Short mmCIF file of C-alpha atoms and ligand atoms in Angstrom, two decimals:
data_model
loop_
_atom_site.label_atom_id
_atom_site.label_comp_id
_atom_site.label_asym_id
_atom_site.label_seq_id
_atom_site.Cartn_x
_atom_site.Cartn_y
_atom_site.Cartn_z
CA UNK A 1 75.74 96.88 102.80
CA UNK A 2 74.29 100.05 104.14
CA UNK A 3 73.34 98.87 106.66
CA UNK A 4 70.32 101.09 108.09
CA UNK A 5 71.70 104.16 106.65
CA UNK A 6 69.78 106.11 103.58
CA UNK A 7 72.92 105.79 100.93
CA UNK A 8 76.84 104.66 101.14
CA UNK A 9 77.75 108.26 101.09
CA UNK A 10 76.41 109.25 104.50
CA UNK A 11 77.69 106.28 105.72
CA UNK A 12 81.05 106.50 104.48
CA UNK A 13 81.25 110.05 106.07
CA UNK A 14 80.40 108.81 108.82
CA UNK A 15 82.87 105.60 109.33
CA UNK A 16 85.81 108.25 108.90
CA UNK A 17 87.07 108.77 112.32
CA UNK A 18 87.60 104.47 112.16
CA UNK A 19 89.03 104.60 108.56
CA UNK A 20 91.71 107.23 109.56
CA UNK A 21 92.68 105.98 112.82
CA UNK A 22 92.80 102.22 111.68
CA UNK A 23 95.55 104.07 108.54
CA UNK A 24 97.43 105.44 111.63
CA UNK A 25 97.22 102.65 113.77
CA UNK A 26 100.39 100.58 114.38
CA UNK A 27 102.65 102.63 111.83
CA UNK A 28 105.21 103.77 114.68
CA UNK A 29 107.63 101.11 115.32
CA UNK A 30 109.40 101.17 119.03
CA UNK A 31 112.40 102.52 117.43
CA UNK A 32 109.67 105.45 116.28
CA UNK A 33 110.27 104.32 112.77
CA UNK A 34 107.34 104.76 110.89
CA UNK A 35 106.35 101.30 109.37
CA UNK A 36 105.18 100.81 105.44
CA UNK A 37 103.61 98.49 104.32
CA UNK A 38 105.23 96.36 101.58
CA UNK A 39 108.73 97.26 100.13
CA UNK A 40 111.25 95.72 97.62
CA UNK A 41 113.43 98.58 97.85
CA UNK A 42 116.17 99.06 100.26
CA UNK A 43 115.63 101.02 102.96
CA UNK A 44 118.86 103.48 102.01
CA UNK A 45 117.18 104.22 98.86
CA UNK A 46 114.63 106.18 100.51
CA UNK A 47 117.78 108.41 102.17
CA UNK A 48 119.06 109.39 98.69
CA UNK A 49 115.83 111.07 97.68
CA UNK A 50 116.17 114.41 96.41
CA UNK A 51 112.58 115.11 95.01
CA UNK A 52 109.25 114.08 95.40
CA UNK A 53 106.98 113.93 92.71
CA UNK A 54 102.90 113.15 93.51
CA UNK A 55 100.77 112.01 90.55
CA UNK A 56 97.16 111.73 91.35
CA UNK A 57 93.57 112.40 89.58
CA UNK A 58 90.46 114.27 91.36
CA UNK A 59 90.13 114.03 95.46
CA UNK A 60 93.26 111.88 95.55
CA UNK A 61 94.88 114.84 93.81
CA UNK A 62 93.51 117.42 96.27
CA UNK A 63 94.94 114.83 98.96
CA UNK A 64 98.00 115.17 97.34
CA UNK A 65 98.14 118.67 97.46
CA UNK A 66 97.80 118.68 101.02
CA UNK A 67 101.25 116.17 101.62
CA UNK A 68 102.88 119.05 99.15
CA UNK A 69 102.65 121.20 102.47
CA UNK A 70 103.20 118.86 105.06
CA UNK A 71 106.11 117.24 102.94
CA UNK A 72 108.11 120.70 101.77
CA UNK A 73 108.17 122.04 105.58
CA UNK A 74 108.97 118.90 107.49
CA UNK A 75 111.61 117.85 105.16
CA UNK A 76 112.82 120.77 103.28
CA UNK A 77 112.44 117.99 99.97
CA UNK A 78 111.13 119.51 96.72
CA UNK A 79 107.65 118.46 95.85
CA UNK A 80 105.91 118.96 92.49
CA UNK A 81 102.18 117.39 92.24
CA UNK A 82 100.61 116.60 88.70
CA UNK A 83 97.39 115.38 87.63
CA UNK A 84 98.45 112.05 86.15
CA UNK A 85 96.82 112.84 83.05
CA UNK A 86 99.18 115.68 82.27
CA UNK A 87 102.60 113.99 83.68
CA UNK A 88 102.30 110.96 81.66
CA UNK A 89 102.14 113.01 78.85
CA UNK A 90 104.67 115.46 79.19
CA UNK A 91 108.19 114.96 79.82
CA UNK A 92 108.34 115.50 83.62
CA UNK A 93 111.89 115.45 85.16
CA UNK A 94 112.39 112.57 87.11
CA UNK A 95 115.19 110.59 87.93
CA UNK A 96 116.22 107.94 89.83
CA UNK A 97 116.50 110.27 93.58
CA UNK A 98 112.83 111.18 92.79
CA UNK A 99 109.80 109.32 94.33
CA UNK A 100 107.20 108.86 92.59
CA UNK A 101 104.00 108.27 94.55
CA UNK A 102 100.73 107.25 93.09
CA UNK A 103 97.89 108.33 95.13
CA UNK A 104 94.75 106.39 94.48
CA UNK A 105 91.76 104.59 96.19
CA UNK A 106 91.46 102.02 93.62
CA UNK A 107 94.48 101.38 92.76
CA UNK A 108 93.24 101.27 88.96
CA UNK A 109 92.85 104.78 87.78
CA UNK A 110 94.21 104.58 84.04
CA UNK A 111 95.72 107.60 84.06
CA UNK A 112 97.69 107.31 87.39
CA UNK A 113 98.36 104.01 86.43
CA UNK A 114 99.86 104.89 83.80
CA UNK A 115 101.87 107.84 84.94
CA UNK A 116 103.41 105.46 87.17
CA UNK A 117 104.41 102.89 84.61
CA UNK A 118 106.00 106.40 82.68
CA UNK A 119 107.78 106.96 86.76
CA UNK A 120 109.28 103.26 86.58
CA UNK A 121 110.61 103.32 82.74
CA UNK A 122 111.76 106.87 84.01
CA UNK A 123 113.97 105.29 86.62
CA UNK A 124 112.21 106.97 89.92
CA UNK A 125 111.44 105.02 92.70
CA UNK A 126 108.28 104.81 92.94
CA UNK A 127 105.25 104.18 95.93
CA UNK A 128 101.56 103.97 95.99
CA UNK A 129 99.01 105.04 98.26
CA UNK A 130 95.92 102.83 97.59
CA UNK A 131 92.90 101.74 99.50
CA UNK A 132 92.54 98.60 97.17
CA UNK A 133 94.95 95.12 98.68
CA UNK A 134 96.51 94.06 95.36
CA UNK A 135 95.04 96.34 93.02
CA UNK A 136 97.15 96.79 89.50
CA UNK A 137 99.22 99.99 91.00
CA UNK A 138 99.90 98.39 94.67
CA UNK A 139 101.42 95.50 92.40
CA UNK A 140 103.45 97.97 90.45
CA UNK A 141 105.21 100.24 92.76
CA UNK A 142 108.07 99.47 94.60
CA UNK A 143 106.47 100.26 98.20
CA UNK A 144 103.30 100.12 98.92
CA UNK A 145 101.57 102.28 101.99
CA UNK A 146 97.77 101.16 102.29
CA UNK A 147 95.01 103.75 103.61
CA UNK A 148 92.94 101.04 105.32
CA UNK A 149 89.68 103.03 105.00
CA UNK A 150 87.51 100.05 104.15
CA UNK A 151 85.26 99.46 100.91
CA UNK A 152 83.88 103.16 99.76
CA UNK A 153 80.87 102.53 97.51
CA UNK A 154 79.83 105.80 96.86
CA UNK A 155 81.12 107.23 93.67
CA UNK A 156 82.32 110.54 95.88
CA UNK A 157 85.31 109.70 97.65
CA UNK A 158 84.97 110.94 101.44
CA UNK A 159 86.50 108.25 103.68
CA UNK A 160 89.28 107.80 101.84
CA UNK A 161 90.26 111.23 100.87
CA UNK A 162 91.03 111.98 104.96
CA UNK A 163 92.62 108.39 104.93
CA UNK A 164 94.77 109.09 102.01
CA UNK A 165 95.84 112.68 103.84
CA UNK A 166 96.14 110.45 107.17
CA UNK A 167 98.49 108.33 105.17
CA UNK A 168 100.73 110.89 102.69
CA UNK A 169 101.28 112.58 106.56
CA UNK A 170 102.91 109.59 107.93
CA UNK A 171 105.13 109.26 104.87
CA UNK A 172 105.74 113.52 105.48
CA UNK A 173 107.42 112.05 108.90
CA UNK A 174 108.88 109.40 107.56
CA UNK A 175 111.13 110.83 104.90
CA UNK A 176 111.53 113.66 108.03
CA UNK A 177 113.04 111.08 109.77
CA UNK A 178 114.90 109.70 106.90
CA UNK A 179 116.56 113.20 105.94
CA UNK A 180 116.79 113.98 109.82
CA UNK A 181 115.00 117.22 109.96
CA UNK A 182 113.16 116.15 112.92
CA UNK A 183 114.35 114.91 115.91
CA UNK A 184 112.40 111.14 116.50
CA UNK A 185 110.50 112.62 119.97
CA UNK A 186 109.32 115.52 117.77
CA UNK A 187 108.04 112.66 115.30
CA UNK A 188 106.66 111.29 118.50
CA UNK A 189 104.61 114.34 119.16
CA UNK A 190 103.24 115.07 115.97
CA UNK A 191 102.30 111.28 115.69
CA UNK A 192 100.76 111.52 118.70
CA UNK A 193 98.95 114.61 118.06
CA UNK A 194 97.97 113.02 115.24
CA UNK A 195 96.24 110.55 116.50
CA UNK A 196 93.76 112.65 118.41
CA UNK A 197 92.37 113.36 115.19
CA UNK A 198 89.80 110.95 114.48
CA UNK A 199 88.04 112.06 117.48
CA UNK A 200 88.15 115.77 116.21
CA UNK A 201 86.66 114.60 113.36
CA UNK A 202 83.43 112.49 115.59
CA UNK A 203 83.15 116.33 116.84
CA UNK A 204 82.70 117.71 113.11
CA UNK A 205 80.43 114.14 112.46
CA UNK A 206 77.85 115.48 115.92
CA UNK A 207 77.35 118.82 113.87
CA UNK A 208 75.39 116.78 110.90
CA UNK A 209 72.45 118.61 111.57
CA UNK A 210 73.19 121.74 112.56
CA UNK A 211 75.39 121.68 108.85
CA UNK A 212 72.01 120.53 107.41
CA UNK A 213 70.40 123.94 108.52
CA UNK A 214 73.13 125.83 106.96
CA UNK A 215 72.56 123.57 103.87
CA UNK A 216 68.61 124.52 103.58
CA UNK A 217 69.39 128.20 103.91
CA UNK A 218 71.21 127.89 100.69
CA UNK A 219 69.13 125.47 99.08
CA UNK A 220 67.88 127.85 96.54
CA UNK A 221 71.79 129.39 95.79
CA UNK A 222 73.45 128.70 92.14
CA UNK A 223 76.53 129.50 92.26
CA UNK A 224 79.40 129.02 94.98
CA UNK A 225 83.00 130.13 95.42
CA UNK A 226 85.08 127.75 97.67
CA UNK A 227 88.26 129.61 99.70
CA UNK A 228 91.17 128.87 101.45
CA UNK A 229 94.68 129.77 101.89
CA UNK A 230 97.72 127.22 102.45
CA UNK A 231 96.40 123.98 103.38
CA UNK A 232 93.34 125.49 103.11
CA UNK A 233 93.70 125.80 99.36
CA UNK A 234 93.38 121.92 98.51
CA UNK A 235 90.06 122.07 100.99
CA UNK A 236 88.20 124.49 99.16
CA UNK A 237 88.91 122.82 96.03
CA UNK A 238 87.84 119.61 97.30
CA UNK A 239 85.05 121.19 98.47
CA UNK A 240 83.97 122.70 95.31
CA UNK A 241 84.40 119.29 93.87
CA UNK A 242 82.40 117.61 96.41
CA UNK A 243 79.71 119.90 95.75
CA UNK A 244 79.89 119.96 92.02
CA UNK A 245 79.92 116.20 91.79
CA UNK A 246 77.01 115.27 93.38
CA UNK A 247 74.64 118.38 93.67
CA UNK A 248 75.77 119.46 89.28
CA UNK A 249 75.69 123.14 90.98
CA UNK A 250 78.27 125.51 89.95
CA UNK A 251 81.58 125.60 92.50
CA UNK A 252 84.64 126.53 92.26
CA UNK A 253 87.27 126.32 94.76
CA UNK A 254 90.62 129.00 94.93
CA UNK A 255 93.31 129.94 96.76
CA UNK A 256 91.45 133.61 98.70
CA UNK A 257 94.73 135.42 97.20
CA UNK A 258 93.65 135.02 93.86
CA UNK A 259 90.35 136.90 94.01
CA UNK A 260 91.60 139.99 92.50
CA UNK A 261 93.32 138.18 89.90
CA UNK A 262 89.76 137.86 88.82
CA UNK A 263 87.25 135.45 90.33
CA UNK A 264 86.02 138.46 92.47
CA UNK A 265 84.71 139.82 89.35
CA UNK A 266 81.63 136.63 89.82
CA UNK A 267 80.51 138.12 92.92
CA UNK A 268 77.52 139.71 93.56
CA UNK A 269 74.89 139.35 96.04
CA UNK A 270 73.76 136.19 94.13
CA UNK A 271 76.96 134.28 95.04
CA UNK A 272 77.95 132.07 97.90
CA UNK A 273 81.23 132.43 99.04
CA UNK A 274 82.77 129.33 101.44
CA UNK A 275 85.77 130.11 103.39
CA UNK A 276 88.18 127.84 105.16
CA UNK A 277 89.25 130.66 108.20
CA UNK A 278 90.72 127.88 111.03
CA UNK A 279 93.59 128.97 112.52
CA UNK A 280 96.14 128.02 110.02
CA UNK A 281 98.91 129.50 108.70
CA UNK A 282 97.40 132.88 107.06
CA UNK A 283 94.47 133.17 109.17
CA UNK A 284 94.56 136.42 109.40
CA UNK A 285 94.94 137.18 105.51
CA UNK A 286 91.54 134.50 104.60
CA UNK A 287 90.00 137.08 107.49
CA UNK A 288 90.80 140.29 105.09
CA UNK A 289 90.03 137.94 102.05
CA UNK A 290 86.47 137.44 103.09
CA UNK A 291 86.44 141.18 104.06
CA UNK A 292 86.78 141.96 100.08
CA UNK A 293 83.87 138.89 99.71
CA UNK A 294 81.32 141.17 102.07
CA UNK A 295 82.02 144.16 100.28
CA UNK A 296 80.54 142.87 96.84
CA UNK A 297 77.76 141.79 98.85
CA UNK A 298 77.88 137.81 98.63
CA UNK A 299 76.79 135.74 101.10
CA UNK A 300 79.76 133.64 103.28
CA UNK A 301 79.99 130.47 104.93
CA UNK A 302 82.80 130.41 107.49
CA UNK A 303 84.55 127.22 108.98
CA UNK A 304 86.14 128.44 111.81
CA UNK A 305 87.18 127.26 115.25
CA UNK A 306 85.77 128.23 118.11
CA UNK A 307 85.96 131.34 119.33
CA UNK A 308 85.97 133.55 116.07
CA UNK A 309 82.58 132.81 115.44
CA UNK A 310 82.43 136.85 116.31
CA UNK A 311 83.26 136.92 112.40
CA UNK A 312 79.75 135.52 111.09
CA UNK A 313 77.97 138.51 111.82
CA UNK A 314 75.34 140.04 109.56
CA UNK A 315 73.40 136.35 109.59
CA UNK A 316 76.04 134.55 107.99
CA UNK A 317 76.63 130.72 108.34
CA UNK A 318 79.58 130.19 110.55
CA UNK A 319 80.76 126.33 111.30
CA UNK A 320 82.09 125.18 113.84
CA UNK A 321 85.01 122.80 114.01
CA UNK A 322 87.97 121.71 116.01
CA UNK A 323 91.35 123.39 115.98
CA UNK A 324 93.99 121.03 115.39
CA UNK A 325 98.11 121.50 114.49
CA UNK A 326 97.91 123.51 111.65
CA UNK A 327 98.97 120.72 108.70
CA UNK A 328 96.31 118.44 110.09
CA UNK A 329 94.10 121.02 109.52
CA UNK A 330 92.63 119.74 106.14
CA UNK A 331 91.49 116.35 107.85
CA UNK A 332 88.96 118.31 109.89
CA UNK A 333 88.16 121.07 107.72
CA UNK A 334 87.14 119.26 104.64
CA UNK A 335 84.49 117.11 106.85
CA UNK A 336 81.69 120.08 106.67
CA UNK A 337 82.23 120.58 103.24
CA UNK A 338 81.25 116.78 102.56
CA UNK A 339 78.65 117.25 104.68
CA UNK A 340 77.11 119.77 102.79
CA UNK A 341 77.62 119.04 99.26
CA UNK A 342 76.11 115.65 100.77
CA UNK A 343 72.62 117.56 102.37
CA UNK A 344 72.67 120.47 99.10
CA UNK A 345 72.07 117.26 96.93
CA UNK A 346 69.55 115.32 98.66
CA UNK A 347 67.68 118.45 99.21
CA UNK A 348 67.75 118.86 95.23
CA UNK A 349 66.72 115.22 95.16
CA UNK A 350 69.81 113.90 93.96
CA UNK A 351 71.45 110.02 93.89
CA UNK A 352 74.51 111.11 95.97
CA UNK A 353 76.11 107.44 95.85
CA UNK A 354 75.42 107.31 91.92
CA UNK A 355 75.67 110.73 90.18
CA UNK A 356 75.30 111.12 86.99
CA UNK A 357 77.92 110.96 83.83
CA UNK A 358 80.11 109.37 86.90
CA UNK A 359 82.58 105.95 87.44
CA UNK A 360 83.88 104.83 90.46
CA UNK A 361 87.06 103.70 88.93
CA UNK A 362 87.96 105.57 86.15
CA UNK A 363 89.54 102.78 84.02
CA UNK A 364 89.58 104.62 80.55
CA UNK A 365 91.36 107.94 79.25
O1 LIG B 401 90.56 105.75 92.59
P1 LIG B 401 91.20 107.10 92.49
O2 LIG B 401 91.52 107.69 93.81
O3 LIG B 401 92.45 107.04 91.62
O4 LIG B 401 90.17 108.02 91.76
C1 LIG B 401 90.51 109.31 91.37
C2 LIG B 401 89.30 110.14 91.03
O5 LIG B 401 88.59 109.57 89.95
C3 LIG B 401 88.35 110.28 92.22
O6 LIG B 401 89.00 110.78 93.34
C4 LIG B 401 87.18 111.19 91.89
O7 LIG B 401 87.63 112.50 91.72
C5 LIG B 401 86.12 111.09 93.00
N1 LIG B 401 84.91 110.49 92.50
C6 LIG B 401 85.78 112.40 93.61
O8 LIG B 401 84.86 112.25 94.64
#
């Protein structure tokens, strides 16, 4: 039901400061445990965990990416990501202290489906991070953690993407906890901080327009270069694939530090270049990055937080969003790029909840 809105897509963008709250809500026990949501292992098995191992195809992989981060510095635990499309066909190392988790909004992607089913025969424990109740991998894993995002319709995942990053944070503090390498108040906090961040996001939601305007100036653009650094990284790429999915424009996302490795042979003054530059981790190096950008001559969207808007000078498009604790970062940084890929294909006339060539669940190789 779309209830009064023009597609699913623009509605689904817009329900996301519910969807991730209502994943947060009620996960901290009194204890500060964090709270899963169905489990047949015992909880000591979680403790012996050596490795974690994410499996995931398109946004949910770019949400993955993110819990890589979040995971590796609260817990000092190894994480490797793979598309599941590669892992269950290679002969990735996994044994029983590795956790495999599945991260999909259906539930039903073939591919992660079946890298999980590889993850189980393999030995690994194994948990899924689905949006579906009972879908085929929530029935396979041995724990299940739900992103309660609500139905998404349209074919390009938004609300669940900053659900599924809402959710793989949660299990970042939990294995914390687990491995003590935070003390439960500092759990506290971050949970806490966390929680502010739906209504960071209703900020980026009240800028619809203004990211419209941007949109239109680069309605008649071809080609565009998404950047980011650190958490940043996974953004741009899921911006690029926001973008490419619905609008069929050229994007591609990098991390900024691999420009000279050769993407920054693309640009010229024909190319659009759009940064992540919040204050996160290497703030100051996406700052020189885009430097090198200006200097071929491209033009450059910045999403920034307020107060370095002084860096969108010579016309250039500069977003505004919150500033949040740097890992959170993504959940409010990837909202204007949804935003846009949403208004760059309805101003090219394009079925955003239906593109073309396109599934929703992707339930063949
Ligand atoms: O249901 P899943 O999360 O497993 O789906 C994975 C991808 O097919 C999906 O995220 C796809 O990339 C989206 N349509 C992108 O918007």
């Amino acid at each position: 039901e779309k209830s009064g809105f023009d597609d699913f897509m623009s509605k689904e963008i817009l329900e996301q400061p519910g969807a991730l709250r209502d994943t947060l809500a009620g996960r901290l026990a009194s204890s500060g445990e964090l709270i899963l949501d169905e489990t047949t292992s015992d909880p000591d098995s979680l403790a012996r965990i050596n490795k974690v191992f994410i499996v995931a195809c398109g946004t949910s992989y770019h949400a993955g990416m993110v819990a890589k981060y979040a995971i590796e510095h609260w817990t000092k635990v190894p994480v490797e990501l793979d598309i599941s499309s590669e892992f269950r066909y290679r002969d990735p190392v996994v044994d029983e202290r590795t956790l495999v988790v599945a991260v999909s909004q259906s539930g039903e992607t073939l591919d992660t489906l079946a890298a999980l089913h590889e993850a189980k025969n393999l030995g690994a424990q194994t948990l899924a991070v689905c949006n579906v109740v009972g879908s085929s991998m929530a029935r396979l894993a041995d724990t299940v953690m739900y992103t309660r995002a609500g139905p998404e319709v349209g074919v390009a995942a938004t609300k669940t993407h900053t659900a599924q990053i809402g959710a793989l944070l949660l299990l970042a503090l939990n294995l914390a906890r687990t491995k003590g390498q935070l003390y439960p108040s500092e759990i506290d906090a971050l949970y806490e901080e966390l929680t502010l961040v739906p209504a960071k996001i209703q900020e980026v939601l009240n800028s619809w327009d203004a990211i419209g305007e941007v949109a239109k100036r680069f309605s008649g653009s071809s080609r565009f270069y998404f950047i980011g650094r650190h958490v940043g990284y996974p953004v741009a790429l899921e911006g690029a694939l926001k973008l490419k999915e619905i609008s069929y424009l050229p994007a591609e996302g990098y991390p900024a530090g691999e420009l000279k490795h050769g993407p920054i042979a693309m640009l010229d003054e024909m190319a659009v270049v759009v940064a992540i530059a919040t204050r996160t981790r290497l703030y100051e190096k996406i700052v020189s990055n885009i430097e090198e950008v200006r200097a071929r001559n491209s033009s450059v969207i910045i999403i920034g937080n307020p107060g370095d808007e002084g860096q969108a000078n010579l016309g250039e498009s500069f977003i505004s969003v919150p500033r949040v604790h740097p890992l959170f970062a993504p959940l409010v940084d990837v909202v204007p790029l949804q935003i846009f890929a949403y208004h760059m294909a309805r101003n090219l006339g394009m079925d955003v909840d239906r593109p073309r060539n396109l599934a929703k669940t992707v339930t063949v190789e």
